[in-house]
mmCIF file of C-alpha atoms in Angstrom:
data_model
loop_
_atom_site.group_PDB
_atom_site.id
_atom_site.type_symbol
_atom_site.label_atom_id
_atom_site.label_comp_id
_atom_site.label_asym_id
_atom_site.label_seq_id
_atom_site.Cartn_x
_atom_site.Cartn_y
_atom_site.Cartn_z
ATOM 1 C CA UNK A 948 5.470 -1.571 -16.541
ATOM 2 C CA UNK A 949 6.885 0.186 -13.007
ATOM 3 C CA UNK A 950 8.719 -1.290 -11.132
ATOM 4 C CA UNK A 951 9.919 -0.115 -7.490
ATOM 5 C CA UNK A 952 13.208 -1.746 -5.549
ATOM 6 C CA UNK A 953 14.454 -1.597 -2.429
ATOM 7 C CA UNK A 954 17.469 -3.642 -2.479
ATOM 8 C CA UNK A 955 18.139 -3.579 1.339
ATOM 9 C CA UNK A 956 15.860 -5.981 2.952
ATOM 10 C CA UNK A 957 16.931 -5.166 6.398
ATOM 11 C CA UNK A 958 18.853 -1.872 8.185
ATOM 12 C CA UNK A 959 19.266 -1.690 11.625
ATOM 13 C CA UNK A 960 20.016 2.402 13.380
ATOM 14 C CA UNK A 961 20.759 3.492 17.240
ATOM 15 C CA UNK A 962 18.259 5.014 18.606
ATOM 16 C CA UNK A 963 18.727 9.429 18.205
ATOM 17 C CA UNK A 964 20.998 8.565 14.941
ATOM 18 C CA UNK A 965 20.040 9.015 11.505
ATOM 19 C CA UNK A 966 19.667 6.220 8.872
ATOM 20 C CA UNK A 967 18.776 6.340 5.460
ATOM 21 C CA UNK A 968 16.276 3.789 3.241
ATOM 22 C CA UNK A 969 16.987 3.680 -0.149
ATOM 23 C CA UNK A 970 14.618 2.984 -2.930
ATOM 24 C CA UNK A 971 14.668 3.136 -7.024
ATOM 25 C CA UNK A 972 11.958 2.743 -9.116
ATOM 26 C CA UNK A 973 11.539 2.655 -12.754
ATOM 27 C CA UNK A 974 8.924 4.313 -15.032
ATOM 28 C CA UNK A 975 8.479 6.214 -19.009
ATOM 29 C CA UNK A 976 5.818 8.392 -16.933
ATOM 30 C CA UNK A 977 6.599 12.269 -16.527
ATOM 31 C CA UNK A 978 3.990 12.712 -13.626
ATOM 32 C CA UNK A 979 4.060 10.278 -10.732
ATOM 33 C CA UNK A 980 3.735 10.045 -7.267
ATOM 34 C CA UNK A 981 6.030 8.332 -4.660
ATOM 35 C CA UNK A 982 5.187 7.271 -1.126
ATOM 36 C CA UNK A 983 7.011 5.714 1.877
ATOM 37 C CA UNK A 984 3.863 3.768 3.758
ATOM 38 C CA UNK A 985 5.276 2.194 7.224
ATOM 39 C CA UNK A 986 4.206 -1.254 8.225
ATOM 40 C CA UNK A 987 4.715 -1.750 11.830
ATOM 41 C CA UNK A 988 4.147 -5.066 13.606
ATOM 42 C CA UNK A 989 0.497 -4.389 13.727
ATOM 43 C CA UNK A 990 0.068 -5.002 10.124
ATOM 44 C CA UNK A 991 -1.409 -1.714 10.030
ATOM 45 C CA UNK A 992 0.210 0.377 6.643
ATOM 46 C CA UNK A 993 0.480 4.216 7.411
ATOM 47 C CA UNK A 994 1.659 6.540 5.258
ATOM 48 C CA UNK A 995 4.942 8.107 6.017
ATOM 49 C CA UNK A 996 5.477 10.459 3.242
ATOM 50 C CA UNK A 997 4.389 11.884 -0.042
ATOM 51 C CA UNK A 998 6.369 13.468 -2.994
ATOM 52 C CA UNK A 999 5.089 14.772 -6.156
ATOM 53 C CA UNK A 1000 7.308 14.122 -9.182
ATOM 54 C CA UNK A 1001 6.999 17.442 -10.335
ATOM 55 C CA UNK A 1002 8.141 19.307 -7.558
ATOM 56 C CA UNK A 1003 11.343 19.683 -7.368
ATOM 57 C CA UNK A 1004 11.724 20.338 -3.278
ATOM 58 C CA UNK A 1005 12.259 17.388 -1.032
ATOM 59 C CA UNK A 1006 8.980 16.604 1.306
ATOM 60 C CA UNK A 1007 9.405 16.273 4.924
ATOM 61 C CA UNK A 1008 7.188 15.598 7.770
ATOM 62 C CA UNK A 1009 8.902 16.417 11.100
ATOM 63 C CA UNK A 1010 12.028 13.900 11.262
ATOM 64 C CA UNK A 1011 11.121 12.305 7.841
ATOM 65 C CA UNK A 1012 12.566 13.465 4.902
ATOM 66 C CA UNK A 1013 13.222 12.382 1.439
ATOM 67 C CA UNK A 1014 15.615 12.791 -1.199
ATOM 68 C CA UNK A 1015 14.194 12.253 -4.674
ATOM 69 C CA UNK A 1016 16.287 12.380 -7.531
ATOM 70 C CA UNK A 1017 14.255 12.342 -10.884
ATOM 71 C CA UNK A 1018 17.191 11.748 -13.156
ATOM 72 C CA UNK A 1019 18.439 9.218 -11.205
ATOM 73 C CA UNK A 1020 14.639 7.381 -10.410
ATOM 74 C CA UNK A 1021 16.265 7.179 -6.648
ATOM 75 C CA UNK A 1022 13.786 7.849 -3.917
ATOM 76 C CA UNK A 1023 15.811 7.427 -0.590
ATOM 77 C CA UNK A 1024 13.771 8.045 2.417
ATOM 78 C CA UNK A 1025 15.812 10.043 5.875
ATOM 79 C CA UNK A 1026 14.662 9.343 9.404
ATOM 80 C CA UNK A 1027 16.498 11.457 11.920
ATOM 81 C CA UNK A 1028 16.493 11.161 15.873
ATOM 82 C CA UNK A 1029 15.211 7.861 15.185
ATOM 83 C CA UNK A 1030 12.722 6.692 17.928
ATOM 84 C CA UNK A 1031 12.066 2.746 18.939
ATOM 85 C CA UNK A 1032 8.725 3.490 17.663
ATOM 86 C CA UNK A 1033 10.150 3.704 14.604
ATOM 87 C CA UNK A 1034 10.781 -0.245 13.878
ATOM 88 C CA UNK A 1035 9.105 -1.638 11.431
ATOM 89 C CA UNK A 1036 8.885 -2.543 7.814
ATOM 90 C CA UNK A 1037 8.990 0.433 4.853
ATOM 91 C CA UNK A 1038 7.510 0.083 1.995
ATOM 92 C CA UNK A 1039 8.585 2.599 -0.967
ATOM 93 C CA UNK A 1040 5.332 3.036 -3.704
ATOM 94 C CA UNK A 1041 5.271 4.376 -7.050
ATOM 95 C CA UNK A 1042 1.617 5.664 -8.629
ATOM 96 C CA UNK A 1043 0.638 6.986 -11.631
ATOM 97 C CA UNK A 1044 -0.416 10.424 -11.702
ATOM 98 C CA UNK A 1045 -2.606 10.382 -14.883
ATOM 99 C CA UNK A 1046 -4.965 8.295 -16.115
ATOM 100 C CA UNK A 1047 -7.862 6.348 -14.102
ATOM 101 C CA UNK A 1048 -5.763 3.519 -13.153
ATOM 102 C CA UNK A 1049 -4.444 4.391 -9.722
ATOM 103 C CA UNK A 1050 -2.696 1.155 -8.266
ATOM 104 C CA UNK A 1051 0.025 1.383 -5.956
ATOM 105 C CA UNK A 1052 3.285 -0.479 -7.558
ATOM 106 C CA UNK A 1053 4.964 -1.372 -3.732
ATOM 107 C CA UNK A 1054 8.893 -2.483 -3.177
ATOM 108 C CA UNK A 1055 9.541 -5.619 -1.367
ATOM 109 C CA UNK A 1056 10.084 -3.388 1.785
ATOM 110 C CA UNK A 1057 12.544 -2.706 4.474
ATOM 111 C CA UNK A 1058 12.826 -4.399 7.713
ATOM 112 C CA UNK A 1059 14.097 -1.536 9.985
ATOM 113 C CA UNK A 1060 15.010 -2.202 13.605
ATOM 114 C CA UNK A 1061 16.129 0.185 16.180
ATOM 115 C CA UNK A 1062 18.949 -0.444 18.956
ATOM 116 C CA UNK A 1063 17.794 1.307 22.126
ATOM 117 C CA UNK B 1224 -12.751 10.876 11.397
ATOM 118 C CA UNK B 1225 -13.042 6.960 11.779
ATOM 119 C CA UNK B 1226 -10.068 5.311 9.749
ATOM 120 C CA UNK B 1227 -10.424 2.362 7.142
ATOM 121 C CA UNK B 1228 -12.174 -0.440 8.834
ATOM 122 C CA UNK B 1229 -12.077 -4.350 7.818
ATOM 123 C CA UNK B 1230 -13.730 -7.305 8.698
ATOM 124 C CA UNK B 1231 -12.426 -10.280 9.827
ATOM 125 C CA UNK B 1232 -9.402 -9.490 11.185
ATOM 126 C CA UNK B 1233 -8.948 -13.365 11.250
ATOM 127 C CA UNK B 1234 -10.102 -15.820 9.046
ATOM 128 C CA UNK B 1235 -9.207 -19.797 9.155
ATOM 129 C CA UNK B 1236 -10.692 -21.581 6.335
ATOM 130 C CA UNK B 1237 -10.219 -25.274 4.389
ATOM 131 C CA UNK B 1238 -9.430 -24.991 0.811
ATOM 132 C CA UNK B 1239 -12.267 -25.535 -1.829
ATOM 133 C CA UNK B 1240 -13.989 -23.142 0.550
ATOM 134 C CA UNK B 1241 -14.930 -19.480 -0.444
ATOM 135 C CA UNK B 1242 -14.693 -16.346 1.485
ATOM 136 C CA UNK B 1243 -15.958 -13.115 1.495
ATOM 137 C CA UNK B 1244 -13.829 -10.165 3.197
ATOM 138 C CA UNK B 1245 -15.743 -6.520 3.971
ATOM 139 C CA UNK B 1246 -13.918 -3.359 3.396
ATOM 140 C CA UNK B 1247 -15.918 0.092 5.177
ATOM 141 C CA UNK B 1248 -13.534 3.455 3.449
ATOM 142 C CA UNK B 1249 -13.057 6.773 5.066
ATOM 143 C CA UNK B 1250 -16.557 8.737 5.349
ATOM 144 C CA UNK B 1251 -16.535 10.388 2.441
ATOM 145 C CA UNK B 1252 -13.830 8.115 -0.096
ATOM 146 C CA UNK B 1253 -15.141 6.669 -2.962
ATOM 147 C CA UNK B 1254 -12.687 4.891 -3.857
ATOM 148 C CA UNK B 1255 -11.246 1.465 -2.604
ATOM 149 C CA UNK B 1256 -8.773 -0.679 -3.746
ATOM 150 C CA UNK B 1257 -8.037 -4.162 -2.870
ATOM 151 C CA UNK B 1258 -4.336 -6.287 -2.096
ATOM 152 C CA UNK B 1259 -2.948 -8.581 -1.355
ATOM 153 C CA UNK B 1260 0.421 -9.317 0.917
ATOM 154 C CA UNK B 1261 2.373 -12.451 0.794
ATOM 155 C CA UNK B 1262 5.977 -13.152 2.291
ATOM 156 C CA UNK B 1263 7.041 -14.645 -1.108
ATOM 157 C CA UNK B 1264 5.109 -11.829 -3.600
ATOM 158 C CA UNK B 1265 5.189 -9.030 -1.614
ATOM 159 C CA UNK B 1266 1.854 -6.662 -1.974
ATOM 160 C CA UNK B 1267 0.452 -7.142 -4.713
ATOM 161 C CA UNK B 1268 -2.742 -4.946 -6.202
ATOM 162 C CA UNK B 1269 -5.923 -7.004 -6.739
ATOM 163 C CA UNK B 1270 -8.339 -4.376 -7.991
ATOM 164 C CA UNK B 1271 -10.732 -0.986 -7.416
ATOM 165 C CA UNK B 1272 -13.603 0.155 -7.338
ATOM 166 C CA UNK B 1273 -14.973 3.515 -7.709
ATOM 167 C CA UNK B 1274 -18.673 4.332 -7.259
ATOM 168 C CA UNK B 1275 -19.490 0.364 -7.480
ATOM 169 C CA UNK B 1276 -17.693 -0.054 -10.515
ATOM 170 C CA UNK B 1277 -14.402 -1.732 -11.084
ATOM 171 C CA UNK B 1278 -11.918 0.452 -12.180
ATOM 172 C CA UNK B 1279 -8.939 -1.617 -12.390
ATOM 173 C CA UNK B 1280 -7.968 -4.956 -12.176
ATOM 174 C CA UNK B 1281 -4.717 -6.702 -11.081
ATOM 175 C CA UNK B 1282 -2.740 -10.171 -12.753
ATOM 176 C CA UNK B 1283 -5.165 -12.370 -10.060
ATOM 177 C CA UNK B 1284 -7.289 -14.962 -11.533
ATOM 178 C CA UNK B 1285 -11.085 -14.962 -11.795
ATOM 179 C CA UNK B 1286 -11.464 -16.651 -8.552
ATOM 180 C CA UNK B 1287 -10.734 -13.363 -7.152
ATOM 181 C CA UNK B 1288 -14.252 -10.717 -7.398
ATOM 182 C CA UNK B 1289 -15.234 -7.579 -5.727
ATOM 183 C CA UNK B 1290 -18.215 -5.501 -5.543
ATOM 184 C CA UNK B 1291 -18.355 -2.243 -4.164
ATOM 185 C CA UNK B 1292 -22.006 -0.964 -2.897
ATOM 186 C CA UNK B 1293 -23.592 2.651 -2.802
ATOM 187 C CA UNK B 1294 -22.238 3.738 0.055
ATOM 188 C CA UNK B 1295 -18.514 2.822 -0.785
ATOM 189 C CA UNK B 1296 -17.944 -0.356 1.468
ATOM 190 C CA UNK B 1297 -16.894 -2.957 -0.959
ATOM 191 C CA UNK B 1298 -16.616 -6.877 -0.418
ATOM 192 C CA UNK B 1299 -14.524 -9.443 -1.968
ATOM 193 C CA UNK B 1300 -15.056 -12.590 -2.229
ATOM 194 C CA UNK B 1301 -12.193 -15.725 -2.704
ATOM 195 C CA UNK B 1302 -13.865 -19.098 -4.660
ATOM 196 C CA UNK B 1303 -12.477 -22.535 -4.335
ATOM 197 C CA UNK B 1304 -9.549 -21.537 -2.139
ATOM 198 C CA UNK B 1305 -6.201 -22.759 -2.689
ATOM 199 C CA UNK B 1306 -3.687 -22.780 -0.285
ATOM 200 C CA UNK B 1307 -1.887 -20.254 -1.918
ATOM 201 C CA UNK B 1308 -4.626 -17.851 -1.018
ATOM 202 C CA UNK B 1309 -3.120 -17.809 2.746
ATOM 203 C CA UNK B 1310 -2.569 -14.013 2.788
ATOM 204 C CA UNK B 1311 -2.864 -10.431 4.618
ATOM 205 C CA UNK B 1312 -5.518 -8.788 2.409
ATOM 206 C CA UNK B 1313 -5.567 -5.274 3.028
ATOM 207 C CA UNK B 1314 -7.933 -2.301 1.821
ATOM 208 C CA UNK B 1315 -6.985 1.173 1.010
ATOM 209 C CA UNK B 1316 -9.656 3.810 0.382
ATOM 210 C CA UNK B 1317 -9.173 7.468 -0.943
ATOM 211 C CA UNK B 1318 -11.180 10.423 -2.313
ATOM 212 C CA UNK B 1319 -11.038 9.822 -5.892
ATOM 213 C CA UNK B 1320 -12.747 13.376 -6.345
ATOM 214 C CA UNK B 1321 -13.101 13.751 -10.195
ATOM 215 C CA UNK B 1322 -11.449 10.731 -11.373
ATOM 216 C CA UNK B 1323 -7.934 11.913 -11.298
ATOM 217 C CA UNK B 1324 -5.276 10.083 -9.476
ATOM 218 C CA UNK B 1325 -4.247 13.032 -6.970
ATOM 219 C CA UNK B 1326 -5.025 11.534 -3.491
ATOM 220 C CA UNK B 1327 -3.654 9.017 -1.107
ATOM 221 C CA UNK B 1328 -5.011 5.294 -0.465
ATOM 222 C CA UNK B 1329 -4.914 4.959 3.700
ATOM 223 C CA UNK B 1330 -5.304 1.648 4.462
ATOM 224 C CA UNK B 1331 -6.971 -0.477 6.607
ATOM 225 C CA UNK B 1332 -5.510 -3.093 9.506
ATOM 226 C CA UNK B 1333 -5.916 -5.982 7.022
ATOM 227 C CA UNK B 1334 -7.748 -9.607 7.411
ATOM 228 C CA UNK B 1335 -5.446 -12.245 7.922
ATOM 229 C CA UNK B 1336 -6.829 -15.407 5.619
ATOM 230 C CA UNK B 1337 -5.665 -18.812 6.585
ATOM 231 C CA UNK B 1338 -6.021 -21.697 4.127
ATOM 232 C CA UNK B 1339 -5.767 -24.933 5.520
#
């Protein structure tokens, strides 16, 4: 079975600086996906970012970027100029990419907060 | 395009009671998947349904039932609840275009369930 952890439950950044969430997971798959969905207080989950196991670049939308390390099953997720808007909880996720069974497999999350 | 839609957002019920949440996808998914978030479990996947048939099914017991009707909004439904039950449900909903496991689940805001 996968299994996803995020071993930090809570990270705290200045607002403009740069912080890093970490995240491992664990699979025998070849072909998987990885997200980063962003749960702020709201409840509302929104996806953050996507990454393809078989591509070897990093994704990035605007100031979020990832650094995936197959080898290693890390999955670290970079927020730069970080914003107030960008507290909340992050949630690393691990699907399969074959096969008709499509679940999400979800860390415990991150509880990020951001010093103005 | 409208976003993932669900109804209640609040629910306060008495246990031995059942309860019957509504999920409405994207225009246009087919898809929908079902889970469930707890403090203590984390999110946890309950199950999916693609054109109104289960697809997959999560470690919940059989209290736990979905249903997913022609045109993609899919109810579950919660017998004899326990207190346990007391959860953020939430609903994701993707394409699902050929039955391969390629596309993101965006989720909905989430009914809050209260067992008393």
């Amino acid at each position: 079975a996968q299994t996803v952890t995020q071993s930090q439950p809570e990270m705290s950044v200045q607002e403009a600086e740069t912080v890093t969430l970490s995240c491992t997971y664990d699979t025998s798959e070849s072909d998987y996906y990885l997200f980063w969905y962003k749960q702020p207080p709201s409840r509302q989950m929104i996806l953050v970012i996507r990454q393809e196991a078989y591509k070897q670049q990093n994704a990035t939308e605007n100031r979020f970027s990832v650094n995936f390390q197959k080898a290693a099953k890390s999955f670290s997720l970079k927020i730069s100029d970080s914003q107030l808007g960008d507290a909340a909880m992050y949630f690393c996720a691990y699907r399969r990419a074959t096969g008709a069974n499509s679940k999400l497999t979800f860390g415990k999350g991150i509880t990020l907060s951001v010093r103005p | 395009k409208a976003g993932v839609t669900q109804t209640p957002r609040y629910l306060i019920k008495t246990r031995g009671q059942q309860v019957t949440l509504s999920c409405s996808p994207i225009s246009g998914h087919r898809s929908v998947s079902w889970y469930q978030q707890t403090p203590g479990q984390g999110l946890q996947f309950l199950f999916e349904y693609f054109s109104e048939t289960q697809r997959n099914k999560g470690n919940f017991p059989g209290r736990f039932s979905g249903r997913q009707f022609s045109n993609s909004r899919s109810e579950m439904n919660v017998s004899t609840l326990e207190l346990g039950d007391s959860a953020l449900y939430l609903c994701a909903s993707s394409l699902r275009d050929g039955g391969t496991s390629t596309d993101t689940q965006y989720f909905g805001p989430g009914t809050r369930l209260t067992v008393l």
